[in-house]
């Protein structure tokens, strides 16, 4: 499973890139607002740090506007992925931009049929939002499983499932078990994946015993 980080915070991205765990980055207009910096500068900086796919989202609501914004964002760097909303206009823009050789991420997916449409429009990635479905009492992970089954039924569909709106370590585990190709994870959740109380306890015990040997390694 590939790990993307879901943030526009360049310092966090730099820190996580050093772990070697980072395969890509996703941003959205809310994350850009939080970063409080010019969109294009942030995208360019992220693309310099992470060689993998970096999603940058359009804000036009009509297909022609999305295509124009997509081309402009795509010109920032070769690894920009144009993020488009799951609407009919978004699908039209997806087909057009895919035809021009751009990579696309169709976002705000909340149903399996929406995911099927995005794949037919040639999306590179589909972003089903797990946490937001859980928030309204539905089963976000069931959506990942349904999309996996549908895409596997039709091997000609090459769209990768990018599990988004991930809130917990358990979401990451369940998405991996369900066969998502990618998980985009907030920085705190990504860092939290490494934590286990028995790891900490084990280190403490080893350090205590090592101190008793009176030895040094170097
Ligand atoms: O970037 C898309 C998605 O991951 C947003 O997540 O937590 O705002 O529902 P969230």
PDB file of C-alpha atoms and ligand atoms in Angstrom:
ATOM      1  CA  UNK A   1       0.000   0.000   0.000  1.00  0.00           C
ATOM      2  CA  UNK A   2       1.226   3.470  -0.862  1.00  0.00           C
ATOM      3  CA  UNK A   3       1.092   6.216   1.771  1.00  0.00           C
ATOM      4  CA  UNK A   4       0.251   9.790   0.844  1.00  0.00           C
ATOM      5  CA  UNK A   5       0.108  12.534   3.459  1.00  0.00           C
ATOM      6  CA  UNK A   6      -3.033  14.672   3.494  1.00  0.00           C
ATOM      7  CA  UNK A   7      -1.703  18.140   4.279  1.00  0.00           C
ATOM      8  CA  UNK A   8      -0.428  21.394   2.772  1.00  0.00           C
ATOM      9  CA  UNK A   9       1.977  21.962   5.669  1.00  0.00           C
ATOM     10  CA  UNK A  10       5.382  21.978   3.981  1.00  0.00           C
ATOM     11  CA  UNK A  11       7.348  21.546   7.228  1.00  0.00           C
ATOM     12  CA  UNK A  12       5.339  18.401   8.090  1.00  0.00           C
ATOM     13  CA  UNK A  13       5.865  17.054   4.570  1.00  0.00           C
ATOM     14  CA  UNK A  14       9.625  17.652   4.760  1.00  0.00           C
ATOM     15  CA  UNK A  15       9.766  15.856   8.110  1.00  0.00           C
ATOM     16  CA  UNK A  16       7.761  12.863   6.880  1.00  0.00           C
ATOM     17  CA  UNK A  17       9.661  12.642   3.580  1.00  0.00           C
ATOM     18  CA  UNK A  18      12.807  11.959   5.627  1.00  0.00           C
ATOM     19  CA  UNK A  19      11.244   8.722   6.919  1.00  0.00           C
ATOM     20  CA  UNK A  20      11.098   7.255   3.412  1.00  0.00           C
ATOM     21  CA  UNK A  21       7.435   6.395   4.017  1.00  0.00           C
ATOM     22  CA  UNK A  22       5.967   9.071   1.814  1.00  0.00           C
ATOM     23  CA  UNK A  23       4.814   8.070  -1.681  1.00  0.00           C
ATOM     24  CA  UNK A  24       2.825  11.233  -2.386  1.00  0.00           C
ATOM     25  CA  UNK A  25       0.790  14.151  -1.044  1.00  0.00           C
ATOM     26  CA  UNK A  26      -2.839  15.231  -1.263  1.00  0.00           C
ATOM     27  CA  UNK A  27      -4.118  18.741  -0.653  1.00  0.00           C
ATOM     28  CA  UNK A  28      -7.550  20.321  -0.846  1.00  0.00           C
ATOM     29  CA  UNK A  29      -8.834  23.923  -0.610  1.00  0.00           C
ATOM     30  CA  UNK A  30      -9.437  23.577   3.154  1.00  0.00           C
ATOM     31  CA  UNK A  31      -5.849  22.409   3.729  1.00  0.00           C
ATOM     32  CA  UNK A  32      -4.540  25.290   1.585  1.00  0.00           C
ATOM     33  CA  UNK A  33      -6.633  27.710   3.682  1.00  0.00           C
ATOM     34  CA  UNK A  34      -5.086  26.213   6.851  1.00  0.00           C
ATOM     35  CA  UNK A  35      -1.562  26.589   5.432  1.00  0.00           C
ATOM     36  CA  UNK A  36      -2.267  30.310   4.875  1.00  0.00           C
ATOM     37  CA  UNK A  37       0.141  30.602   1.939  1.00  0.00           C
ATOM     38  CA  UNK A  38      -0.226  31.126  -1.844  1.00  0.00           C
ATOM     39  CA  UNK A  39      -1.543  27.920  -3.431  1.00  0.00           C
ATOM     40  CA  UNK A  40       0.855  27.728  -6.364  1.00  0.00           C
ATOM     41  CA  UNK A  41       3.929  28.335  -4.157  1.00  0.00           C
ATOM     42  CA  UNK A  42       2.853  25.586  -1.766  1.00  0.00           C
ATOM     43  CA  UNK A  43       2.237  23.103  -4.589  1.00  0.00           C
ATOM     44  CA  UNK A  44       5.593  23.907  -6.222  1.00  0.00           C
ATOM     45  CA  UNK A  45       7.423  23.488  -2.911  1.00  0.00           C
ATOM     46  CA  UNK A  46       5.717  20.175  -2.144  1.00  0.00           C
ATOM     47  CA  UNK A  47       6.520  18.877  -5.637  1.00  0.00           C
ATOM     48  CA  UNK A  48      10.193  19.690  -5.021  1.00  0.00           C
ATOM     49  CA  UNK A  49      10.222  17.732  -1.760  1.00  0.00           C
ATOM     50  CA  UNK A  50       8.208  14.675  -2.850  1.00  0.00           C
ATOM     51  CA  UNK A  51       8.851  13.124  -6.260  1.00  0.00           C
ATOM     52  CA  UNK A  52       5.578  11.124  -6.139  1.00  0.00           C
ATOM     53  CA  UNK A  53       2.072  12.312  -7.051  1.00  0.00           C
ATOM     54  CA  UNK A  54       0.969  15.628  -5.479  1.00  0.00           C
ATOM     55  CA  UNK A  55      -2.760  16.341  -5.739  1.00  0.00           C
ATOM     56  CA  UNK A  56      -3.848  19.967  -6.246  1.00  0.00           C
ATOM     57  CA  UNK A  57      -7.571  20.663  -6.441  1.00  0.00           C
ATOM     58  CA  UNK A  58      -9.441  22.887  -8.908  1.00  0.00           C
ATOM     59  CA  UNK A  59     -12.099  25.261  -7.594  1.00  0.00           C
ATOM     60  CA  UNK A  60     -14.073  25.992 -10.789  1.00  0.00           C
ATOM     61  CA  UNK A  61     -17.431  24.228 -10.896  1.00  0.00           C
ATOM     62  CA  UNK A  62     -17.868  24.052 -14.687  1.00  0.00           C
ATOM     63  CA  UNK A  63     -15.935  21.658 -16.908  1.00  0.00           C
ATOM     64  CA  UNK A  64     -14.269  24.336 -19.042  1.00  0.00           C
ATOM     65  CA  UNK A  65     -13.133  26.213 -15.940  1.00  0.00           C
ATOM     66  CA  UNK A  66     -11.829  23.010 -14.347  1.00  0.00           C
ATOM     67  CA  UNK A  67      -9.876  22.132 -17.489  1.00  0.00           C
ATOM     68  CA  UNK A  68      -8.316  25.614 -17.607  1.00  0.00           C
ATOM     69  CA  UNK A  69      -7.391  25.494 -13.902  1.00  0.00           C
ATOM     70  CA  UNK A  70      -6.189  21.894 -14.260  1.00  0.00           C
ATOM     71  CA  UNK A  71      -3.853  22.792 -17.130  1.00  0.00           C
ATOM     72  CA  UNK A  72      -2.481  25.691 -15.105  1.00  0.00           C
ATOM     73  CA  UNK A  73      -1.908  23.550 -11.996  1.00  0.00           C
ATOM     74  CA  UNK A  74      -0.451  20.742 -14.113  1.00  0.00           C
ATOM     75  CA  UNK A  75       2.131  23.192 -15.491  1.00  0.00           C
ATOM     76  CA  UNK A  76       3.585  23.755 -11.993  1.00  0.00           C
ATOM     77  CA  UNK A  77       5.444  20.425 -11.956  1.00  0.00           C
ATOM     78  CA  UNK A  78       5.421  17.060 -13.707  1.00  0.00           C
ATOM     79  CA  UNK A  79       4.194  15.260 -10.562  1.00  0.00           C
ATOM     80  CA  UNK A  80       1.060  17.387 -10.063  1.00  0.00           C
ATOM     81  CA  UNK A  81      -2.154  15.361 -10.049  1.00  0.00           C
ATOM     82  CA  UNK A  82      -5.255  17.412 -10.847  1.00  0.00           C
ATOM     83  CA  UNK A  83      -7.962  16.887  -8.261  1.00  0.00           C
ATOM     84  CA  UNK A  84     -11.520  17.217  -9.522  1.00  0.00           C
ATOM     85  CA  UNK A  85     -14.888  16.911  -7.767  1.00  0.00           C
ATOM     86  CA  UNK A  86     -17.184  13.988  -8.492  1.00  0.00           C
ATOM     87  CA  UNK A  87     -19.786  15.855 -10.554  1.00  0.00           C
ATOM     88  CA  UNK A  88     -20.739  15.512 -14.211  1.00  0.00           C
ATOM     89  CA  UNK A  89     -18.568  18.552 -14.972  1.00  0.00           C
ATOM     90  CA  UNK A  90     -15.761  17.020 -12.941  1.00  0.00           C
ATOM     91  CA  UNK A  91     -16.023  13.818 -14.968  1.00  0.00           C
ATOM     92  CA  UNK A  92     -16.000  15.752 -18.253  1.00  0.00           C
ATOM     93  CA  UNK A  93     -12.901  17.622 -17.094  1.00  0.00           C
ATOM     94  CA  UNK A  94     -11.350  14.317 -15.980  1.00  0.00           C
ATOM     95  CA  UNK A  95     -11.833  12.797 -19.423  1.00  0.00           C
ATOM     96  CA  UNK A  96     -10.437  15.903 -21.155  1.00  0.00           C
ATOM     97  CA  UNK A  97      -7.402  16.292 -18.868  1.00  0.00           C
ATOM     98  CA  UNK A  98      -6.649  12.545 -18.928  1.00  0.00           C
ATOM     99  CA  UNK A  99      -6.756  12.754 -22.737  1.00  0.00           C
ATOM    100  CA  UNK A 100      -4.140  15.517 -22.571  1.00  0.00           C
ATOM    101  CA  UNK A 101      -1.853  13.257 -20.516  1.00  0.00           C
ATOM    102  CA  UNK A 102      -2.474  14.734 -17.065  1.00  0.00           C
ATOM    103  CA  UNK A 103      -2.930  12.552 -13.980  1.00  0.00           C
ATOM    104  CA  UNK A 104      -6.232  13.073 -12.182  1.00  0.00           C
ATOM    105  CA  UNK A 105      -7.707  12.397  -8.742  1.00  0.00           C
ATOM    106  CA  UNK A 106     -11.502  12.407  -8.604  1.00  0.00           C
ATOM    107  CA  UNK A 107     -12.481  13.427  -5.106  1.00  0.00           C
ATOM    108  CA  UNK A 108     -15.502  13.609  -2.807  1.00  0.00           C
ATOM    109  CA  UNK A 109     -16.559  10.057  -3.705  1.00  0.00           C
ATOM    110  CA  UNK A 110     -19.270   8.658  -1.446  1.00  0.00           C
ATOM    111  CA  UNK A 111     -20.713   5.770  -3.497  1.00  0.00           C
ATOM    112  CA  UNK A 112     -19.469   2.807  -5.513  1.00  0.00           C
ATOM    113  CA  UNK A 113     -21.314   3.901  -8.658  1.00  0.00           C
ATOM    114  CA  UNK A 114     -19.606   7.290  -8.441  1.00  0.00           C
ATOM    115  CA  UNK A 115     -16.288   5.411  -8.336  1.00  0.00           C
ATOM    116  CA  UNK A 116     -17.292   3.382 -11.383  1.00  0.00           C
ATOM    117  CA  UNK A 117     -18.048   6.584 -13.315  1.00  0.00           C
ATOM    118  CA  UNK A 118     -14.706   8.131 -12.334  1.00  0.00           C
ATOM    119  CA  UNK A 119     -12.855   5.051 -13.562  1.00  0.00           C
ATOM    120  CA  UNK A 120     -14.750   5.157 -16.848  1.00  0.00           C
ATOM    121  CA  UNK A 121     -13.757   8.825 -17.203  1.00  0.00           C
ATOM    122  CA  UNK A 122     -10.111   7.720 -16.914  1.00  0.00           C
ATOM    123  CA  UNK A 123      -9.300   8.928 -13.390  1.00  0.00           C
ATOM    124  CA  UNK A 124      -5.823   7.986 -12.195  1.00  0.00           C
ATOM    125  CA  UNK A 125      -7.104   7.925  -8.592  1.00  0.00           C
ATOM    126  CA  UNK A 126     -10.539   7.779  -6.980  1.00  0.00           C
ATOM    127  CA  UNK A 127     -10.833   9.258  -3.487  1.00  0.00           C
ATOM    128  CA  UNK A 128     -13.593   7.665  -1.385  1.00  0.00           C
ATOM    129  CA  UNK A 129     -14.012   9.563   1.909  1.00  0.00           C
ATOM    130  CA  UNK A 130     -14.122   7.025   4.719  1.00  0.00           C
ATOM    131  CA  UNK A 131     -14.280   9.291   7.783  1.00  0.00           C
ATOM    132  CA  UNK A 132     -17.028  11.552   6.457  1.00  0.00           C
ATOM    133  CA  UNK A 133     -19.247   8.488   5.811  1.00  0.00           C
ATOM    134  CA  UNK A 134     -18.520   7.194   9.324  1.00  0.00           C
ATOM    135  CA  UNK A 135     -19.375  10.694  10.627  1.00  0.00           C
ATOM    136  CA  UNK A 136     -22.965  10.327   9.389  1.00  0.00           C
ATOM    137  CA  UNK A 137     -23.359   6.795  10.757  1.00  0.00           C
ATOM    138  CA  UNK A 138     -22.521   4.916   7.537  1.00  0.00           C
ATOM    139  CA  UNK A 139     -19.718   2.394   6.987  1.00  0.00           C
ATOM    140  CA  UNK A 140     -16.910   4.144   5.112  1.00  0.00           C
ATOM    141  CA  UNK A 141     -14.831   0.984   4.846  1.00  0.00           C
ATOM    142  CA  UNK A 142     -17.690  -0.908   3.172  1.00  0.00           C
ATOM    143  CA  UNK A 143     -17.367   1.603   0.321  1.00  0.00           C
ATOM    144  CA  UNK A 144     -13.686   0.740  -0.147  1.00  0.00           C
ATOM    145  CA  UNK A 145     -14.574  -2.968  -0.284  1.00  0.00           C
ATOM    146  CA  UNK A 146     -17.348  -2.360  -2.842  1.00  0.00           C
ATOM    147  CA  UNK A 147     -15.105  -0.279  -5.098  1.00  0.00           C
ATOM    148  CA  UNK A 148     -12.335  -2.910  -4.867  1.00  0.00           C
ATOM    149  CA  UNK A 149     -14.788  -5.622  -5.959  1.00  0.00           C
ATOM    150  CA  UNK A 150     -16.168  -3.561  -8.851  1.00  0.00           C
ATOM    151  CA  UNK A 151     -12.747  -2.522 -10.136  1.00  0.00           C
ATOM    152  CA  UNK A 152     -11.501  -6.116  -9.866  1.00  0.00           C
ATOM    153  CA  UNK A 153     -14.550  -7.288 -11.851  1.00  0.00           C
ATOM    154  CA  UNK A 154     -13.410  -5.099 -14.749  1.00  0.00           C
ATOM    155  CA  UNK A 155      -9.629  -5.362 -15.109  1.00  0.00           C
ATOM    156  CA  UNK A 156      -9.684  -2.784 -17.931  1.00  0.00           C
ATOM    157  CA  UNK A 157     -10.383  -0.140 -15.250  1.00  0.00           C
ATOM    158  CA  UNK A 158      -6.973   1.041 -14.099  1.00  0.00           C
ATOM    159  CA  UNK A 159      -8.001   3.657 -11.530  1.00  0.00           C
ATOM    160  CA  UNK A 160      -6.258   3.331  -8.162  1.00  0.00           C
ATOM    161  CA  UNK A 161      -8.320   3.434  -4.973  1.00  0.00           C
ATOM    162  CA  UNK A 162      -7.019   6.233  -2.768  1.00  0.00           C
ATOM    163  CA  UNK A 163      -8.664   5.850   0.654  1.00  0.00           C
ATOM    164  CA  UNK A 164      -9.226   9.403   1.946  1.00  0.00           C
ATOM    165  CA  UNK A 165     -10.719  11.126   4.984  1.00  0.00           C
ATOM    166  CA  UNK A 166      -8.764   8.729   7.173  1.00  0.00           C
ATOM    167  CA  UNK A 167      -8.923   9.537  10.863  1.00  0.00           C
ATOM    168  CA  UNK A 168      -7.356   6.563  12.723  1.00  0.00           C
ATOM    169  CA  UNK A 169      -4.679   3.850  12.548  1.00  0.00           C
ATOM    170  CA  UNK A 170      -7.517   1.370  12.322  1.00  0.00           C
ATOM    171  CA  UNK A 171      -8.782   3.089   9.171  1.00  0.00           C
ATOM    172  CA  UNK A 172      -5.324   2.557   7.639  1.00  0.00           C
ATOM    173  CA  UNK A 173      -5.291  -1.124   8.615  1.00  0.00           C
ATOM    174  CA  UNK A 174      -8.830  -1.758   7.378  1.00  0.00           C
ATOM    175  CA  UNK A 175      -8.184   0.087   4.110  1.00  0.00           C
ATOM    176  CA  UNK A 176      -5.093  -2.077   3.524  1.00  0.00           C
ATOM    177  CA  UNK A 177      -7.091  -5.230   4.289  1.00  0.00           C
ATOM    178  CA  UNK A 178      -9.818  -4.073   1.899  1.00  0.00           C
ATOM    179  CA  UNK A 179      -7.241  -3.680  -0.889  1.00  0.00           C
ATOM    180  CA  UNK A 180      -7.049   0.108  -1.237  1.00  0.00           C
ATOM    181  CA  UNK A 181      -4.028   0.976  -3.395  1.00  0.00           C
ATOM    182  CA  UNK A 182      -3.224   4.139  -1.455  1.00  0.00           C
ATOM    183  CA  UNK A 183      -4.160   5.709   1.871  1.00  0.00           C
ATOM    184  CA  UNK A 184      -3.905   9.456   2.280  1.00  0.00           C
ATOM    185  CA  UNK A 185      -3.362  10.099   5.943  1.00  0.00           C
ATOM    186  CA  UNK A 186      -3.120  13.254   8.098  1.00  0.00           C
ATOM    187  CA  UNK A 187       0.435  13.771   9.474  1.00  0.00           C
ATOM    188  CA  UNK A 188      -0.495  13.002  13.096  1.00  0.00           C
ATOM    189  CA  UNK A 189      -2.192   9.729  12.136  1.00  0.00           C
ATOM    190  CA  UNK A 190       0.733   8.768   9.879  1.00  0.00           C
ATOM    191  CA  UNK A 191       3.224   9.360  12.705  1.00  0.00           C
ATOM    192  CA  UNK A 192       0.934   7.509  15.117  1.00  0.00           C
ATOM    193  CA  UNK A 193       1.106   4.330  13.019  1.00  0.00           C
ATOM    194  CA  UNK A 194       4.535   3.561  14.460  1.00  0.00           C
ATOM    195  CA  UNK A 195       3.424   3.765  18.083  1.00  0.00           C
ATOM    196  CA  UNK A 196       2.827   0.737  20.280  1.00  0.00           C
ATOM    197  CA  UNK A 197       3.051   0.712  24.102  1.00  0.00           C
ATOM    198  CA  UNK A 198       4.845  -2.649  24.078  1.00  0.00           C
ATOM    199  CA  UNK A 199       7.520  -1.202  21.779  1.00  0.00           C
ATOM    200  CA  UNK A 200       8.125   1.635  24.281  1.00  0.00           C
ATOM    201  CA  UNK A 201       8.081  -0.779  27.213  1.00  0.00           C
ATOM    202  CA  UNK A 202      10.496  -3.129  25.424  1.00  0.00           C
ATOM    203  CA  UNK A 203      12.953  -0.296  24.690  1.00  0.00           C
ATOM    204  CA  UNK A 204      12.879   0.796  28.332  1.00  0.00           C
ATOM    205  CA  UNK A 205      13.630  -2.766  29.525  1.00  0.00           C
ATOM    206  CA  UNK A 206      16.474  -3.240  27.016  1.00  0.00           C
ATOM    207  CA  UNK A 207      18.013   0.118  27.973  1.00  0.00           C
ATOM    208  CA  UNK A 208      17.823  -0.718  31.687  1.00  0.00           C
ATOM    209  CA  UNK A 209      19.538  -4.106  31.163  1.00  0.00           C
ATOM    210  CA  UNK A 210      22.131  -2.593  28.824  1.00  0.00           C
ATOM    211  CA  UNK A 211      23.057   0.001  31.448  1.00  0.00           C
ATOM    212  CA  UNK A 212      23.764  -2.858  33.879  1.00  0.00           C
ATOM    213  CA  UNK A 213      26.356  -4.355  31.486  1.00  0.00           C
ATOM    214  CA  UNK A 214      28.478  -1.191  31.791  1.00  0.00           C
ATOM    215  CA  UNK A 215      29.397  -1.535  28.090  1.00  0.00           C
ATOM    216  CA  UNK A 216      29.311   0.913  25.137  1.00  0.00           C
ATOM    217  CA  UNK A 217      28.952   0.061  21.458  1.00  0.00           C
ATOM    218  CA  UNK A 218      31.211   2.808  20.096  1.00  0.00           C
TER     219      UNK A 218
HETATM  220  O1  LIG B   1      -8.227  15.466   1.296  1.00  0.00           O
HETATM  221  C1  LIG B   1      -9.415  14.747   1.301  1.00  0.00           C
HETATM  222  C2  LIG B   1      -9.779  14.103   2.607  1.00  0.00           C
HETATM  223  O2  LIG B   1      -8.753  13.249   3.035  1.00  0.00           O
HETATM  224  C3  LIG B   1     -10.312  15.030   3.657  1.00  0.00           C
HETATM  225  O3  LIG B   1     -10.449  14.421   4.904  1.00  0.00           O
HETATM  226  O4  LIG B   1     -10.735  14.589   7.346  1.00  0.00           O
HETATM  227  O5  LIG B   1     -11.416  16.521   5.888  1.00  0.00           O
HETATM  228  O6  LIG B   1     -12.745  14.411   5.924  1.00  0.00           O
HETATM  229  P1  LIG B   1     -11.385  15.026   6.069  1.00  0.00           P
END
